[in-house]
Amino acid sequence: VGQPARGLLPPGLIGHDSDSPGFAHRPELARRLLRDAGFPEGLECTVGRPKPEPGDARHAFDVFAEMVAGVGIRVHSEMLDQKEYRRRELAQDLGPLFMYGWRADYPDPDAFYFPLFHSVLGEGIGAGWANPEADRLIETGRHTADMDRRSIAYRALGDLLMAEVPFIPLYHHRSMVVYDPEQMDVAAVGLSVPLLRPEDILPPHSH
């Protein structure tokens, strides 16, 4: 289960902008931009994808490919084993575009912005993008405990990313948790819950 993303940060985190319009669906503009760029008949590209691939990512990619095909961008997949996919990922050689999922380690904007977009990590996830202003805003958020300053910095950073478009946010996972309010004091933290069974993390015969 998911919800459309209007930026990198999921709802519930400081700096999330619920008023952001996100990216509008404007297929006629996309076709005109392709023509202006010298591709009146559209274009084709091949994208490296991991094998095996999580079911939600596979479905999301298929939906994305169908949408862009409508404006003339024909996306072909090259399925890669995990070792080759990781090699190409590190070499920034997955193709002109790729799909990437991210689950933060803790519910804070820094767990999204710093590892993905700070230039000290080598242009983040391989988008080939680095920006001194983005670095400054990320560091502002990291180095102050003033929540108002952090919120302002992260909103400005979100606006910068949406303006320069090094990535296109697609959706946020939504988790559903059943609990008894008389037994548990539960608060939403803005992150989906990892779905793991004991046998996924414990060695055989330990449970």
mmCIF file of C-alpha atoms in Angstrom:
data_model
loop_
_atom_site.group_PDB
_atom_site.id
_atom_site.type_symbol
_atom_site.label_atom_id
_atom_site.label_comp_id
_atom_site.label_asym_id
_atom_site.label_seq_id
_atom_site.Cartn_x
_atom_site.Cartn_y
_atom_site.Cartn_z
ATOM 1 C CA VAL A 1 0.000 0.000 0.000
ATOM 2 C CA GLY A 2 1.362 3.434 -0.845
ATOM 3 C CA GLN A 3 0.487 7.064 -1.412
ATOM 4 C CA PRO A 4 1.709 9.453 -4.117
ATOM 5 C CA ALA A 5 4.833 11.360 -3.086
ATOM 6 C CA ARG A 6 5.035 15.132 -3.421
ATOM 7 C CA GLY A 7 8.645 15.214 -2.272
ATOM 8 C CA LEU A 8 11.330 13.029 -0.742
ATOM 9 C CA LEU A 9 10.122 13.200 2.878
ATOM 10 C CA PRO A 10 7.104 11.133 3.932
ATOM 11 C CA PRO A 11 4.252 12.694 5.935
ATOM 12 C CA GLY A 12 4.963 12.945 9.637
ATOM 13 C CA LEU A 13 8.575 14.114 9.401
ATOM 14 C CA ILE A 14 9.768 17.637 10.109
ATOM 15 C CA GLY A 15 10.247 19.487 6.832
ATOM 16 C CA HIS A 16 7.525 17.570 4.999
ATOM 17 C CA ASP A 17 5.481 20.031 2.943
ATOM 18 C CA SER A 18 1.904 18.834 2.679
ATOM 19 C CA ASP A 19 1.109 21.840 0.443
ATOM 20 C CA SER A 20 3.694 20.940 -2.193
ATOM 21 C CA PRO A 21 1.981 20.368 -5.555
ATOM 22 C CA GLY A 22 4.504 17.730 -6.564
ATOM 23 C CA PHE A 23 4.925 17.109 -10.286
ATOM 24 C CA ALA A 24 1.853 17.624 -12.442
ATOM 25 C CA HIS A 25 0.871 15.063 -15.072
ATOM 26 C CA ARG A 26 1.292 17.096 -18.294
ATOM 27 C CA PRO A 27 1.795 14.682 -21.202
ATOM 28 C CA GLU A 28 1.379 17.336 -23.923
ATOM 29 C CA LEU A 29 4.163 19.427 -22.385
ATOM 30 C CA ALA A 30 6.355 16.305 -22.167
ATOM 31 C CA ARG A 31 5.822 15.573 -25.868
ATOM 32 C CA ARG A 32 6.647 19.185 -26.779
ATOM 33 C CA LEU A 33 9.829 19.134 -24.707
ATOM 34 C CA LEU A 34 10.897 15.925 -26.429
ATOM 35 C CA ARG A 35 10.296 17.508 -29.843
ATOM 36 C CA ASP A 36 12.209 20.639 -28.829
ATOM 37 C CA ALA A 37 15.101 18.449 -27.650
ATOM 38 C CA GLY A 38 15.330 16.776 -31.060
ATOM 39 C CA PHE A 39 13.246 13.641 -30.412
ATOM 40 C CA PRO A 40 10.036 14.183 -32.400
ATOM 41 C CA GLU A 41 9.439 10.416 -32.523
ATOM 42 C CA GLY A 42 10.325 9.923 -28.873
ATOM 43 C CA LEU A 43 13.284 7.899 -27.665
ATOM 44 C CA GLU A 44 14.261 4.507 -26.300
ATOM 45 C CA CYS A 45 16.398 3.613 -23.313
ATOM 46 C CA THR A 46 17.474 0.471 -21.471
ATOM 47 C CA VAL A 47 17.457 0.359 -17.686
ATOM 48 C CA GLY A 48 19.238 -2.081 -15.406
ATOM 49 C CA ARG A 49 17.003 -3.695 -12.781
ATOM 50 C CA PRO A 50 17.854 -6.167 -9.988
ATOM 51 C CA LYS A 51 16.871 -9.830 -10.104
ATOM 52 C CA PRO A 52 15.060 -10.841 -7.980
ATOM 53 C CA GLU A 53 13.101 -7.608 -7.633
ATOM 54 C CA PRO A 54 10.593 -6.813 -4.852
ATOM 55 C CA GLY A 55 7.018 -7.122 -6.008
ATOM 56 C CA ASP A 56 6.050 -3.533 -5.225
ATOM 57 C CA ALA A 57 9.089 -2.170 -7.097
ATOM 58 C CA ARG A 58 8.341 -4.376 -10.089
ATOM 59 C CA HIS A 59 4.754 -3.167 -10.220
ATOM 60 C CA ALA A 60 5.776 0.482 -9.756
ATOM 61 C CA PHE A 61 8.328 0.216 -12.571
ATOM 62 C CA ASP A 62 5.778 -1.333 -14.925
ATOM 63 C CA VAL A 63 3.301 1.476 -14.189
ATOM 64 C CA PHE A 64 6.033 4.097 -14.696
ATOM 65 C CA ALA A 65 7.139 2.544 -17.999
ATOM 66 C CA GLU A 66 3.541 2.495 -19.236
ATOM 67 C CA MET A 67 3.063 6.162 -18.338
ATOM 68 C CA VAL A 68 6.204 7.439 -20.076
ATOM 69 C CA ALA A 69 5.474 5.263 -23.113
ATOM 70 C CA GLY A 70 2.403 7.425 -23.566
ATOM 71 C CA VAL A 71 4.609 10.426 -24.353
ATOM 72 C CA GLY A 72 7.082 8.536 -26.517
ATOM 73 C CA ILE A 73 9.736 7.285 -24.073
ATOM 74 C CA ARG A 74 10.071 3.540 -24.553
ATOM 75 C CA VAL A 75 11.809 1.924 -21.591
ATOM 76 C CA HIS A 76 13.368 -1.544 -21.898
ATOM 77 C CA SER A 77 14.579 -3.565 -18.923
ATOM 78 C CA GLU A 78 17.834 -5.448 -18.493
ATOM 79 C CA MET A 79 17.480 -7.809 -15.542
ATOM 80 C CA LEU A 80 20.758 -8.173 -13.623
ATOM 81 C CA ASP A 81 21.795 -10.519 -10.835
ATOM 82 C CA GLN A 82 22.489 -8.819 -7.512
ATOM 83 C CA LYS A 83 26.274 -8.769 -7.917
ATOM 84 C CA GLU A 84 26.199 -7.196 -11.375
ATOM 85 C CA TYR A 85 23.455 -4.766 -10.379
ATOM 86 C CA ARG A 86 25.517 -3.573 -7.409
ATOM 87 C CA ARG A 87 28.619 -3.223 -9.577
ATOM 88 C CA ARG A 88 26.791 -1.072 -12.104
ATOM 89 C CA GLU A 89 25.073 0.889 -9.350
ATOM 90 C CA LEU A 90 28.431 1.868 -7.836
ATOM 91 C CA ALA A 91 29.787 2.687 -11.302
ATOM 92 C CA GLN A 92 26.692 4.818 -12.061
ATOM 93 C CA ASP A 93 26.072 2.608 -15.079
ATOM 94 C CA LEU A 94 22.469 1.451 -14.687
ATOM 95 C CA GLY A 95 21.247 3.542 -17.603
ATOM 96 C CA PRO A 96 19.924 7.048 -18.180
ATOM 97 C CA LEU A 97 17.343 6.491 -15.447
ATOM 98 C CA PHE A 98 16.709 3.940 -12.724
ATOM 99 C CA MET A 99 14.321 3.279 -9.866
ATOM 100 C CA TYR A 100 15.577 3.393 -6.308
ATOM 101 C CA GLY A 101 13.806 2.692 -3.022
ATOM 102 C CA TRP A 102 14.883 4.041 0.335
ATOM 103 C CA ARG A 103 13.952 3.063 3.889
ATOM 104 C CA ALA A 104 15.437 5.398 6.477
ATOM 105 C CA ASP A 105 17.155 3.996 9.570
ATOM 106 C CA TYR A 106 15.458 6.468 11.896
ATOM 107 C CA PRO A 107 12.578 8.989 11.543
ATOM 108 C CA ASP A 108 14.491 12.160 10.722
ATOM 109 C CA PRO A 109 15.022 14.096 7.452
ATOM 110 C CA ASP A 110 18.787 13.691 7.783
ATOM 111 C CA ALA A 111 18.378 9.938 7.257
ATOM 112 C CA PHE A 112 17.039 10.772 3.788
ATOM 113 C CA TYR A 113 18.889 13.857 2.644
ATOM 114 C CA PHE A 114 22.451 13.247 3.842
ATOM 115 C CA PRO A 115 23.058 9.724 2.453
ATOM 116 C CA LEU A 116 21.202 10.428 -0.781
ATOM 117 C CA PHE A 117 22.196 13.965 -1.757
ATOM 118 C CA HIS A 118 25.217 15.290 0.148
ATOM 119 C CA SER A 119 28.187 15.596 -2.209
ATOM 120 C CA VAL A 120 30.639 14.282 0.400
ATOM 121 C CA LEU A 121 29.252 10.808 -0.361
ATOM 122 C CA GLY A 122 30.065 11.014 -4.053
ATOM 123 C CA GLU A 123 26.930 12.494 -5.574
ATOM 124 C CA GLY A 124 24.542 10.393 -3.572
ATOM 125 C CA ILE A 125 22.636 7.586 -5.215
ATOM 126 C CA GLY A 126 24.280 8.028 -8.587
ATOM 127 C CA ALA A 127 22.113 10.795 -9.958
ATOM 128 C CA GLY A 128 25.247 12.658 -11.062
ATOM 129 C CA TRP A 129 24.020 15.689 -9.132
ATOM 130 C CA ALA A 130 25.737 17.780 -6.490
ATOM 131 C CA ASN A 131 24.871 21.272 -5.302
ATOM 132 C CA PRO A 132 26.699 23.478 -2.755
ATOM 133 C CA GLU A 133 23.425 25.004 -1.575
ATOM 134 C CA ALA A 134 22.005 21.536 -0.950
ATOM 135 C CA ASP A 135 25.118 20.657 1.059
ATOM 136 C CA ARG A 136 24.715 23.857 3.115
ATOM 137 C CA LEU A 137 21.047 23.173 3.888
ATOM 138 C CA ILE A 138 21.745 19.539 4.810
ATOM 139 C CA GLU A 139 24.528 20.632 7.166
ATOM 140 C CA THR A 140 22.289 23.291 8.709
ATOM 141 C CA GLY A 141 19.738 20.631 9.529
ATOM 142 C CA ARG A 142 22.423 18.312 10.917
ATOM 143 C CA HIS A 143 24.145 20.835 13.159
ATOM 144 C CA THR A 144 21.310 22.600 14.937
ATOM 145 C CA ALA A 145 18.809 21.399 17.523
ATOM 146 C CA ASP A 146 16.478 24.336 16.788
ATOM 147 C CA MET A 147 13.468 22.620 15.273
ATOM 148 C CA ASP A 148 12.230 25.793 13.560
ATOM 149 C CA ARG A 149 15.591 26.280 11.824
ATOM 150 C CA ARG A 150 15.661 22.634 10.839
ATOM 151 C CA SER A 151 12.159 22.799 9.395
ATOM 152 C CA ILE A 152 13.004 25.914 7.356
ATOM 153 C CA ALA A 153 16.229 24.332 6.054
ATOM 154 C CA TYR A 154 14.551 21.072 5.082
ATOM 155 C CA ARG A 155 11.645 22.792 3.345
ATOM 156 C CA ALA A 156 14.080 24.938 1.368
ATOM 157 C CA LEU A 157 16.013 21.782 0.498
ATOM 158 C CA GLY A 158 12.842 20.072 -0.655
ATOM 159 C CA ASP A 159 12.025 23.058 -2.887
ATOM 160 C CA LEU A 160 15.558 22.987 -4.338
ATOM 161 C CA LEU A 161 15.332 19.295 -5.189
ATOM 162 C CA MET A 162 11.922 19.714 -6.800
ATOM 163 C CA ALA A 163 13.237 22.642 -8.871
ATOM 164 C CA GLU A 164 16.419 20.947 -10.098
ATOM 165 C CA VAL A 165 14.877 17.455 -10.406
ATOM 166 C CA PRO A 166 17.816 15.111 -9.755
ATOM 167 C CA PHE A 167 15.120 12.563 -8.917
ATOM 168 C CA ILE A 168 11.353 12.118 -9.264
ATOM 169 C CA PRO A 169 9.561 10.999 -6.095
ATOM 170 C CA LEU A 170 6.937 8.383 -6.900
ATOM 171 C CA TYR A 171 5.300 7.046 -3.756
ATOM 172 C CA HIS A 172 5.649 6.452 -0.027
ATOM 173 C CA HIS A 173 4.929 3.086 1.534
ATOM 174 C CA ARG A 174 2.031 2.966 3.958
ATOM 175 C CA SER A 175 1.936 0.345 6.692
ATOM 176 C CA MET A 176 -1.167 -0.824 8.525
ATOM 177 C CA VAL A 177 -0.696 -1.929 12.120
ATOM 178 C CA VAL A 178 -3.442 -3.456 14.254
ATOM 179 C CA TYR A 179 -3.156 -2.777 17.982
ATOM 180 C CA ASP A 180 -5.244 -2.489 21.139
ATOM 181 C CA PRO A 181 -5.161 1.142 22.352
ATOM 182 C CA GLU A 182 -5.804 -0.072 25.909
ATOM 183 C CA GLN A 183 -2.618 -2.136 25.820
ATOM 184 C CA MET A 184 -0.266 -0.013 23.680
ATOM 185 C CA ASP A 185 0.537 3.678 23.504
ATOM 186 C CA VAL A 186 1.303 4.057 19.776
ATOM 187 C CA ALA A 187 2.408 7.202 17.926
ATOM 188 C CA ALA A 188 3.024 7.540 14.193
ATOM 189 C CA VAL A 189 6.638 8.334 13.320
ATOM 190 C CA GLY A 190 6.348 8.925 9.582
ATOM 191 C CA LEU A 191 8.030 5.700 8.507
ATOM 192 C CA SER A 192 6.581 2.383 7.438
ATOM 193 C CA VAL A 193 7.206 -0.629 9.621
ATOM 194 C CA PRO A 194 9.722 -3.209 8.299
ATOM 195 C CA LEU A 195 7.923 -6.485 7.741
ATOM 196 C CA LEU A 196 10.180 -9.243 9.044
ATOM 197 C CA ARG A 197 9.419 -12.699 10.383
ATOM 198 C CA PRO A 198 11.624 -14.268 13.092
ATOM 199 C CA GLU A 199 12.870 -16.846 10.559
ATOM 200 C CA ASP A 200 14.088 -13.996 8.318
ATOM 201 C CA ILE A 201 16.709 -12.891 10.847
ATOM 202 C CA LEU A 202 17.329 -15.829 13.142
ATOM 203 C CA PRO A 203 19.532 -18.817 12.259
ATOM 204 C CA PRO A 204 17.818 -22.214 11.866
ATOM 205 C CA HIS A 205 16.715 -24.002 15.080
ATOM 206 C CA SER A 206 17.155 -20.851 17.198
ATOM 207 C CA HIS A 207 13.449 -20.271 17.676
#
